[in-house]
């Protein structure tokens, strides 16, 4: 029996609500890779956006408290799936590691918590796949090759920037490309792979986000992509759900399914049922042809 490798895991809020398919597919592919995601027993919202105001330490309490939780459970590292959580936790961690005065102020303010020692490292799940397992190992678990499927990697704003904490070259990221290739698919050269989706403007400036959605998805289609993959729940919402809005005002728009990268892995590994595709606004099942092309579930 293969021994499971325990990975301390911070889920964040969206994966428990609007991005359940992201988490469930990640858990399933992790099991296939002999990895167990050990969710922190106590965690809170990371704050979702890193504060750029140097003296606003209140905005750093959320992410640092999560690092204290990991520290209290004896972990030296935690792994994330959501690119926004990854960005926020990494940048808050980097801030207090280089500024002991800020760390001391935060520890003094959170007087009911243990002091954070600044020794926990934050990693994205993609870094685990690339740096610890390796793409060849990932490919060994592919039972439904994605040969012929063209995939547009969409990194968005936060997965690779700023370069001090990004997991890949912000100007020429390759991690999604290598993942797609390991699964047998073909990554396409996609000019909008790091374009902002509009983020939280989707709440009060829906027209702007619709324009962004149209630009990005049409760009993927023009590049020859069958679908888009991402690691960000907000990007997924804007590019998936807003496409359904877009179709009502631009009926000639050709929709492009948007998947989390773990959902694509689940399909390749033979577990499409873990992806909850029925919850997508743009159903990807016709494109990936689970029953005919990809094959039956394990």
mmCIF file of C-alpha atoms in Angstrom:
data_model
loop_
_atom_site.group_PDB
_atom_site.id
_atom_site.type_symbol
_atom_site.label_atom_id
_atom_site.label_comp_id
_atom_site.label_asym_id
_atom_site.label_seq_id
_atom_site.Cartn_x
_atom_site.Cartn_y
_atom_site.Cartn_z
ATOM 1 C CA UNK A 1 0.000 0.000 0.000
ATOM 2 C CA UNK A 2 1.361 3.411 -0.990
ATOM 3 C CA UNK A 3 1.871 5.719 1.969
ATOM 4 C CA UNK A 4 -0.038 8.978 1.661
ATOM 5 C CA UNK A 5 1.950 12.182 1.916
ATOM 6 C CA UNK A 6 0.247 14.700 4.209
ATOM 7 C CA UNK A 7 0.087 18.264 2.919
ATOM 8 C CA UNK A 8 -1.075 21.057 5.273
ATOM 9 C CA UNK A 9 -3.797 22.808 3.329
ATOM 10 C CA UNK A 10 -5.470 26.205 3.564
ATOM 11 C CA UNK A 11 -8.724 26.176 1.519
ATOM 12 C CA UNK A 12 -9.999 29.733 1.811
ATOM 13 C CA UNK A 13 -13.636 30.772 1.615
ATOM 14 C CA UNK A 14 -14.579 30.313 -2.036
ATOM 15 C CA UNK A 15 -13.663 26.639 -2.182
ATOM 16 C CA UNK A 16 -16.313 25.966 0.462
ATOM 17 C CA UNK A 17 -19.015 27.815 -1.449
ATOM 18 C CA UNK A 18 -18.861 28.952 -5.082
ATOM 19 C CA UNK A 19 -15.804 26.872 -6.042
ATOM 20 C CA UNK A 20 -16.669 23.472 -4.597
ATOM 21 C CA UNK A 21 -15.693 21.779 -7.837
ATOM 22 C CA UNK A 22 -12.204 23.225 -7.410
ATOM 23 C CA UNK A 23 -11.731 21.687 -3.976
ATOM 24 C CA UNK A 24 -13.440 18.375 -4.656
ATOM 25 C CA UNK A 25 -11.441 17.765 -7.823
ATOM 26 C CA UNK A 26 -8.239 18.744 -5.990
ATOM 27 C CA UNK A 27 -8.959 16.254 -3.222
ATOM 28 C CA UNK A 28 -9.630 13.496 -5.745
ATOM 29 C CA UNK A 29 -6.513 14.061 -7.841
ATOM 30 C CA UNK A 30 -4.460 14.369 -4.669
ATOM 31 C CA UNK A 31 -5.654 10.961 -3.528
ATOM 32 C CA UNK A 32 -4.643 9.571 -6.910
ATOM 33 C CA UNK A 33 -1.192 11.112 -6.411
ATOM 34 C CA UNK A 34 -0.954 9.616 -2.887
ATOM 35 C CA UNK A 35 -1.353 13.041 -1.275
ATOM 36 C CA UNK A 36 -3.732 13.836 1.549
ATOM 37 C CA UNK A 37 -4.752 17.467 1.922
ATOM 38 C CA UNK A 38 -4.807 18.062 5.672
ATOM 39 C CA UNK A 39 -7.059 21.071 6.115
ATOM 40 C CA UNK A 40 -6.098 23.421 8.925
ATOM 41 C CA UNK A 41 -8.444 22.733 11.828
ATOM 42 C CA UNK A 42 -9.015 26.460 12.384
ATOM 43 C CA UNK A 43 -8.732 29.000 9.616
ATOM 44 C CA UNK A 44 -10.297 32.309 8.649
ATOM 45 C CA UNK A 45 -10.676 34.385 5.500
ATOM 46 C CA UNK A 46 -7.293 35.598 4.281
ATOM 47 C CA UNK A 47 -8.737 38.997 3.395
ATOM 48 C CA UNK A 48 -8.658 38.105 -0.335
ATOM 49 C CA UNK A 49 -6.631 41.162 -1.353
ATOM 50 C CA UNK A 50 -3.241 42.186 -0.011
ATOM 51 C CA UNK A 51 -3.237 45.741 1.347
ATOM 52 C CA UNK A 52 -0.831 48.046 -0.479
ATOM 53 C CA UNK A 53 -0.949 50.578 2.355
ATOM 54 C CA UNK A 54 2.267 50.134 4.322
ATOM 55 C CA UNK A 55 0.922 51.361 7.649
ATOM 56 C CA UNK A 56 -2.402 49.482 7.526
ATOM 57 C CA UNK A 57 -1.438 46.479 9.618
ATOM 58 C CA UNK A 58 -5.076 45.674 10.383
ATOM 59 C CA UNK A 59 -5.338 44.250 6.858
ATOM 60 C CA UNK A 60 -2.499 41.855 7.663
ATOM 61 C CA UNK A 61 -4.139 40.280 10.712
ATOM 62 C CA UNK A 62 -6.274 37.838 8.715
ATOM 63 C CA UNK A 63 -3.470 36.241 6.715
ATOM 64 C CA UNK A 64 -1.002 36.239 9.623
ATOM 65 C CA UNK A 65 -3.545 34.599 11.922
ATOM 66 C CA UNK A 66 -3.790 31.721 9.447
ATOM 67 C CA UNK A 67 -0.022 31.337 9.547
ATOM 68 C CA UNK A 68 -0.233 31.217 13.340
ATOM 69 C CA UNK A 69 -2.809 28.429 13.016
ATOM 70 C CA UNK A 70 -0.392 26.464 10.836
ATOM 71 C CA UNK A 71 2.438 27.152 13.284
ATOM 72 C CA UNK A 72 0.294 26.018 16.229
ATOM 73 C CA UNK A 73 -0.419 22.724 14.457
ATOM 74 C CA UNK A 74 3.281 22.131 14.024
ATOM 75 C CA UNK A 75 3.499 22.868 10.302
ATOM 76 C CA UNK A 76 6.462 24.524 8.649
ATOM 77 C CA UNK A 77 4.514 25.134 5.435
ATOM 78 C CA UNK A 78 0.979 25.377 4.094
ATOM 79 C CA UNK A 79 -0.367 24.882 0.579
ATOM 80 C CA UNK A 80 -3.098 26.809 -1.187
ATOM 81 C CA UNK A 81 -5.232 26.266 -4.288
ATOM 82 C CA UNK A 82 -6.807 29.694 -4.731
ATOM 83 C CA UNK A 83 -4.416 32.132 -6.396
ATOM 84 C CA UNK A 84 -5.875 35.067 -4.447
ATOM 85 C CA UNK A 85 -5.316 33.320 -1.121
ATOM 86 C CA UNK A 86 -1.850 32.307 -2.251
ATOM 87 C CA UNK A 87 -0.978 35.885 -3.178
ATOM 88 C CA UNK A 88 -2.379 37.390 0.012
ATOM 89 C CA UNK A 89 -0.759 34.900 2.382
ATOM 90 C CA UNK A 90 2.619 35.040 0.645
ATOM 91 C CA UNK A 91 2.775 38.828 0.527
ATOM 92 C CA UNK A 92 1.718 39.262 4.161
ATOM 93 C CA UNK A 93 4.276 36.663 5.174
ATOM 94 C CA UNK A 94 7.016 38.365 3.161
ATOM 95 C CA UNK A 95 6.141 41.742 4.687
ATOM 96 C CA UNK A 96 6.541 40.725 8.306
ATOM 97 C CA UNK A 97 9.589 38.552 7.626
ATOM 98 C CA UNK A 98 11.508 41.597 6.422
ATOM 99 C CA UNK A 99 10.074 44.016 8.986
ATOM 100 C CA UNK A 100 10.401 42.843 12.580
ATOM 101 C CA UNK A 101 8.761 46.007 13.868
ATOM 102 C CA UNK A 102 5.560 45.208 11.976
ATOM 103 C CA UNK A 103 5.689 41.610 13.175
ATOM 104 C CA UNK A 104 6.033 42.760 16.777
ATOM 105 C CA UNK A 105 3.092 45.146 16.448
ATOM 106 C CA UNK A 106 0.898 42.413 14.959
ATOM 107 C CA UNK A 107 1.858 39.943 17.681
ATOM 108 C CA UNK A 108 1.206 42.520 20.396
ATOM 109 C CA UNK A 109 -2.206 43.335 18.943
ATOM 110 C CA UNK A 110 -3.293 39.690 18.708
ATOM 111 C CA UNK A 111 -2.615 39.145 22.392
ATOM 112 C CA UNK A 112 -4.860 36.079 22.609
ATOM 113 C CA UNK A 113 -2.857 34.266 19.936
ATOM 114 C CA UNK A 114 0.573 32.739 20.150
ATOM 115 C CA UNK A 115 3.243 34.972 18.675
ATOM 116 C CA UNK A 116 3.954 34.291 15.016
ATOM 117 C CA UNK A 117 7.614 33.407 14.595
ATOM 118 C CA UNK A 118 7.739 34.009 10.856
ATOM 119 C CA UNK A 119 8.864 30.485 10.001
ATOM 120 C CA UNK A 120 5.910 29.127 8.006
ATOM 121 C CA UNK A 121 6.323 29.017 4.223
ATOM 122 C CA UNK A 122 3.389 29.347 1.812
ATOM 123 C CA UNK A 123 3.230 27.330 -1.407
ATOM 124 C CA UNK A 124 0.718 26.945 -4.173
ATOM 125 C CA UNK A 125 -0.448 23.458 -5.142
ATOM 126 C CA UNK A 126 1.064 23.985 -8.583
ATOM 127 C CA UNK A 127 4.461 24.348 -6.906
ATOM 128 C CA UNK A 128 3.908 20.957 -5.309
ATOM 129 C CA UNK A 129 3.170 19.397 -8.685
ATOM 130 C CA UNK A 130 6.099 21.070 -10.425
ATOM 131 C CA UNK A 131 8.815 21.077 -7.772
ATOM 132 C CA UNK A 132 8.102 18.021 -5.629
ATOM 133 C CA UNK A 133 6.263 15.517 -7.805
ATOM 134 C CA UNK A 134 7.412 16.563 -11.271
ATOM 135 C CA UNK A 135 5.414 16.589 -14.501
ATOM 136 C CA UNK A 136 6.499 13.088 -15.484
ATOM 137 C CA UNK A 137 5.017 11.717 -12.267
ATOM 138 C CA UNK A 138 1.784 13.619 -12.862
ATOM 139 C CA UNK A 139 1.585 12.244 -16.384
ATOM 140 C CA UNK A 140 1.922 8.671 -15.131
ATOM 141 C CA UNK A 141 -1.549 8.947 -13.569
ATOM 142 C CA UNK A 142 -3.251 9.996 -16.795
ATOM 143 C CA UNK A 143 -5.650 7.312 -17.989
ATOM 144 C CA UNK A 144 -7.701 9.541 -20.293
ATOM 145 C CA UNK A 145 -5.220 11.375 -22.485
ATOM 146 C CA UNK A 146 -6.307 14.863 -23.467
ATOM 147 C CA UNK A 147 -4.686 14.457 -26.862
ATOM 148 C CA UNK A 148 -6.225 16.854 -29.358
ATOM 149 C CA UNK A 149 -7.636 19.127 -26.657
ATOM 150 C CA UNK A 150 -6.331 22.688 -26.919
ATOM 151 C CA UNK A 151 -6.146 24.562 -23.640
ATOM 152 C CA UNK A 152 -5.627 28.279 -22.969
ATOM 153 C CA UNK A 153 -3.688 28.817 -19.719
ATOM 154 C CA UNK A 154 -5.129 31.776 -17.813
ATOM 155 C CA UNK A 155 -2.938 32.990 -14.948
ATOM 156 C CA UNK A 156 -4.709 36.248 -14.231
ATOM 157 C CA UNK A 157 -3.147 38.930 -12.043
ATOM 158 C CA UNK A 158 -2.005 37.208 -8.912
ATOM 159 C CA UNK A 159 -0.510 33.808 -9.623
ATOM 160 C CA UNK A 160 2.750 35.151 -11.025
ATOM 161 C CA UNK A 161 2.877 38.719 -9.684
ATOM 162 C CA UNK A 162 4.640 40.421 -8.076
ATOM 163 C CA UNK A 163 7.711 38.499 -9.195
ATOM 164 C CA UNK A 164 9.059 38.366 -5.625
ATOM 165 C CA UNK A 165 6.327 35.936 -4.606
ATOM 166 C CA UNK A 166 4.991 34.690 -7.958
ATOM 167 C CA UNK A 167 5.392 31.013 -8.732
ATOM 168 C CA UNK A 168 6.630 31.543 -12.289
ATOM 169 C CA UNK A 169 8.103 34.074 -14.694
ATOM 170 C CA UNK A 170 5.459 36.852 -14.858
ATOM 171 C CA UNK A 171 6.336 37.587 -18.480
ATOM 172 C CA UNK A 172 6.472 34.013 -19.728
ATOM 173 C CA UNK A 173 4.811 31.630 -17.254
ATOM 174 C CA UNK A 174 5.001 27.960 -18.127
ATOM 175 C CA UNK A 175 3.540 26.026 -15.205
ATOM 176 C CA UNK A 176 0.075 25.611 -16.757
ATOM 177 C CA UNK A 177 1.606 24.763 -20.114
ATOM 178 C CA UNK A 178 3.700 21.988 -18.566
ATOM 179 C CA UNK A 179 0.695 20.662 -16.661
ATOM 180 C CA UNK A 180 -1.447 20.509 -19.803
ATOM 181 C CA UNK A 181 1.346 18.772 -21.708
ATOM 182 C CA UNK A 182 1.769 16.200 -18.923
ATOM 183 C CA UNK A 183 -1.926 15.316 -19.320
ATOM 184 C CA UNK A 184 -1.582 14.890 -23.076
ATOM 185 C CA UNK A 185 -3.249 18.157 -24.053
ATOM 186 C CA UNK A 186 -1.921 21.066 -26.077
ATOM 187 C CA UNK A 187 -1.426 24.502 -24.476
ATOM 188 C CA UNK A 188 -2.104 27.354 -26.874
ATOM 189 C CA UNK A 189 -0.222 30.639 -27.154
ATOM 190 C CA UNK A 190 -2.735 32.906 -25.452
ATOM 191 C CA UNK A 191 -2.018 36.690 -25.458
ATOM 192 C CA UNK A 192 -4.395 37.419 -22.565
ATOM 193 C CA UNK A 193 -3.046 34.793 -20.156
ATOM 194 C CA UNK A 194 -2.074 37.447 -17.566
ATOM 195 C CA UNK A 195 -4.814 39.979 -18.341
ATOM 196 C CA UNK A 196 -6.930 41.120 -15.379
ATOM 197 C CA UNK A 197 -10.498 39.766 -15.531
ATOM 198 C CA UNK A 198 -11.891 42.871 -13.831
ATOM 199 C CA UNK A 199 -11.808 41.341 -10.366
ATOM 200 C CA UNK A 200 -14.311 42.796 -7.885
ATOM 201 C CA UNK A 201 -15.544 45.358 -10.401
ATOM 202 C CA UNK A 202 -18.006 42.615 -11.273
ATOM 203 C CA UNK A 203 -20.087 43.937 -8.342
ATOM 204 C CA UNK A 204 -20.437 47.605 -9.306
ATOM 205 C CA UNK A 205 -19.101 47.869 -12.857
ATOM 206 C CA UNK A 206 -20.578 44.875 -14.585
ATOM 207 C CA UNK A 207 -20.253 46.393 -18.072
ATOM 208 C CA UNK A 208 -16.493 46.720 -17.697
ATOM 209 C CA UNK A 209 -16.203 43.098 -16.570
ATOM 210 C CA UNK A 210 -18.359 41.971 -19.489
ATOM 211 C CA UNK A 211 -15.955 43.731 -21.851
ATOM 212 C CA UNK A 212 -13.012 42.066 -20.144
ATOM 213 C CA UNK A 213 -14.719 38.692 -20.330
ATOM 214 C CA UNK A 214 -15.434 39.124 -24.017
ATOM 215 C CA UNK A 215 -11.833 40.147 -24.761
ATOM 216 C CA UNK A 216 -10.276 37.264 -22.836
ATOM 217 C CA UNK A 217 -12.611 34.480 -23.944
ATOM 218 C CA UNK A 218 -12.715 35.653 -27.564
ATOM 219 C CA UNK A 219 -8.929 35.828 -27.475
ATOM 220 C CA UNK A 220 -8.769 32.245 -26.274
ATOM 221 C CA UNK A 221 -11.132 31.144 -29.012
ATOM 222 C CA UNK A 222 -9.134 33.037 -31.651
ATOM 223 C CA UNK A 223 -5.986 31.298 -30.389
ATOM 224 C CA UNK A 224 -7.649 27.975 -31.140
ATOM 225 C CA UNK A 225 -8.458 26.992 -27.560
ATOM 226 C CA UNK A 226 -11.242 24.559 -26.714
ATOM 227 C CA UNK A 227 -11.271 25.686 -23.093
ATOM 228 C CA UNK A 228 -9.542 27.885 -20.495
ATOM 229 C CA UNK A 229 -7.976 26.782 -17.206
ATOM 230 C CA UNK A 230 -7.441 28.945 -14.137
ATOM 231 C CA UNK A 231 -6.580 28.777 -10.441
ATOM 232 C CA UNK A 232 -8.673 31.739 -9.274
ATOM 233 C CA UNK A 233 -12.319 31.463 -8.137
ATOM 234 C CA UNK A 234 -13.007 35.101 -8.934
ATOM 235 C CA UNK A 235 -11.493 34.788 -12.407
ATOM 236 C CA UNK A 236 -13.584 31.661 -12.891
ATOM 237 C CA UNK A 237 -16.756 33.480 -11.866
ATOM 238 C CA UNK A 238 -16.090 36.415 -14.163
ATOM 239 C CA UNK A 239 -15.070 34.344 -17.173
ATOM 240 C CA UNK A 240 -17.673 31.610 -16.706
ATOM 241 C CA UNK A 241 -20.775 33.245 -15.256
ATOM 242 C CA UNK A 242 -20.351 36.534 -17.077
ATOM 243 C CA UNK A 243 -20.204 34.669 -20.381
ATOM 244 C CA UNK A 244 -23.796 33.613 -19.819
ATOM 245 C CA UNK A 245 -24.660 37.303 -19.366
ATOM 246 C CA UNK A 246 -22.626 38.130 -22.441
ATOM 247 C CA UNK A 247 -24.589 35.686 -24.568
ATOM 248 C CA UNK A 248 -27.780 37.624 -23.849
ATOM 249 C CA UNK A 249 -26.381 40.862 -25.256
ATOM 250 C CA UNK A 250 -23.969 39.426 -27.833
ATOM 251 C CA UNK A 251 -25.655 36.328 -29.281
ATOM 252 C CA UNK A 252 -22.828 35.836 -31.799
ATOM 253 C CA UNK A 253 -20.342 35.300 -28.982
ATOM 254 C CA UNK A 254 -18.923 31.778 -29.040
ATOM 255 C CA UNK A 255 -18.638 30.616 -25.431
ATOM 256 C CA UNK A 256 -15.485 28.977 -24.115
ATOM 257 C CA UNK A 257 -15.701 26.673 -21.075
ATOM 258 C CA UNK A 258 -13.579 27.695 -18.086
ATOM 259 C CA UNK A 259 -12.185 24.989 -15.799
ATOM 260 C CA UNK A 260 -10.045 24.939 -12.701
ATOM 261 C CA UNK A 261 -6.776 23.197 -13.430
ATOM 262 C CA UNK A 262 -7.634 20.447 -10.942
ATOM 263 C CA UNK A 263 -10.865 19.742 -12.825
ATOM 264 C CA UNK A 264 -8.857 19.144 -15.983
ATOM 265 C CA UNK A 265 -6.574 16.841 -13.992
ATOM 266 C CA UNK A 266 -9.588 14.969 -12.622
ATOM 267 C CA UNK A 267 -10.843 14.335 -16.151
ATOM 268 C CA UNK A 268 -7.416 13.093 -17.249
ATOM 269 C CA UNK A 269 -7.085 10.913 -14.152
ATOM 270 C CA UNK A 270 -10.492 9.338 -14.769
ATOM 271 C CA UNK A 271 -12.563 11.147 -12.143
ATOM 272 C CA UNK A 272 -14.738 13.656 -14.056
ATOM 273 C CA UNK A 273 -17.521 13.218 -11.503
ATOM 274 C CA UNK A 274 -15.393 15.091 -8.926
ATOM 275 C CA UNK A 275 -15.471 18.285 -10.966
ATOM 276 C CA UNK A 276 -19.135 19.259 -10.513
ATOM 277 C CA UNK A 277 -19.357 20.502 -14.084
ATOM 278 C CA UNK A 278 -23.134 20.757 -13.743
ATOM 279 C CA UNK A 279 -22.567 23.900 -11.665
ATOM 280 C CA UNK A 280 -20.771 25.739 -14.477
ATOM 281 C CA UNK A 281 -22.560 28.427 -16.472
ATOM 282 C CA UNK A 282 -20.772 27.262 -19.634
ATOM 283 C CA UNK A 283 -20.919 23.475 -19.492
ATOM 284 C CA UNK A 284 -17.539 22.006 -20.524
ATOM 285 C CA UNK A 285 -18.731 18.419 -20.910
ATOM 286 C CA UNK A 286 -19.556 18.733 -24.588
ATOM 287 C CA UNK A 287 -16.111 20.157 -25.348
ATOM 288 C CA UNK A 288 -14.115 17.553 -23.444
ATOM 289 C CA UNK A 289 -16.584 14.838 -24.460
ATOM 290 C CA UNK A 290 -16.266 12.826 -21.282
ATOM 291 C CA UNK A 291 -18.351 9.909 -22.513
ATOM 292 C CA UNK A 292 -17.005 9.647 -26.062
ATOM 293 C CA UNK A 293 -13.502 11.061 -26.198
ATOM 294 C CA UNK A 294 -12.203 11.112 -22.659
ATOM 295 C CA UNK A 295 -13.686 7.815 -21.648
ATOM 296 C CA UNK A 296 -15.677 6.391 -18.779
ATOM 297 C CA UNK A 297 -15.134 7.104 -15.115
ATOM 298 C CA UNK A 298 -12.919 4.777 -13.125
#
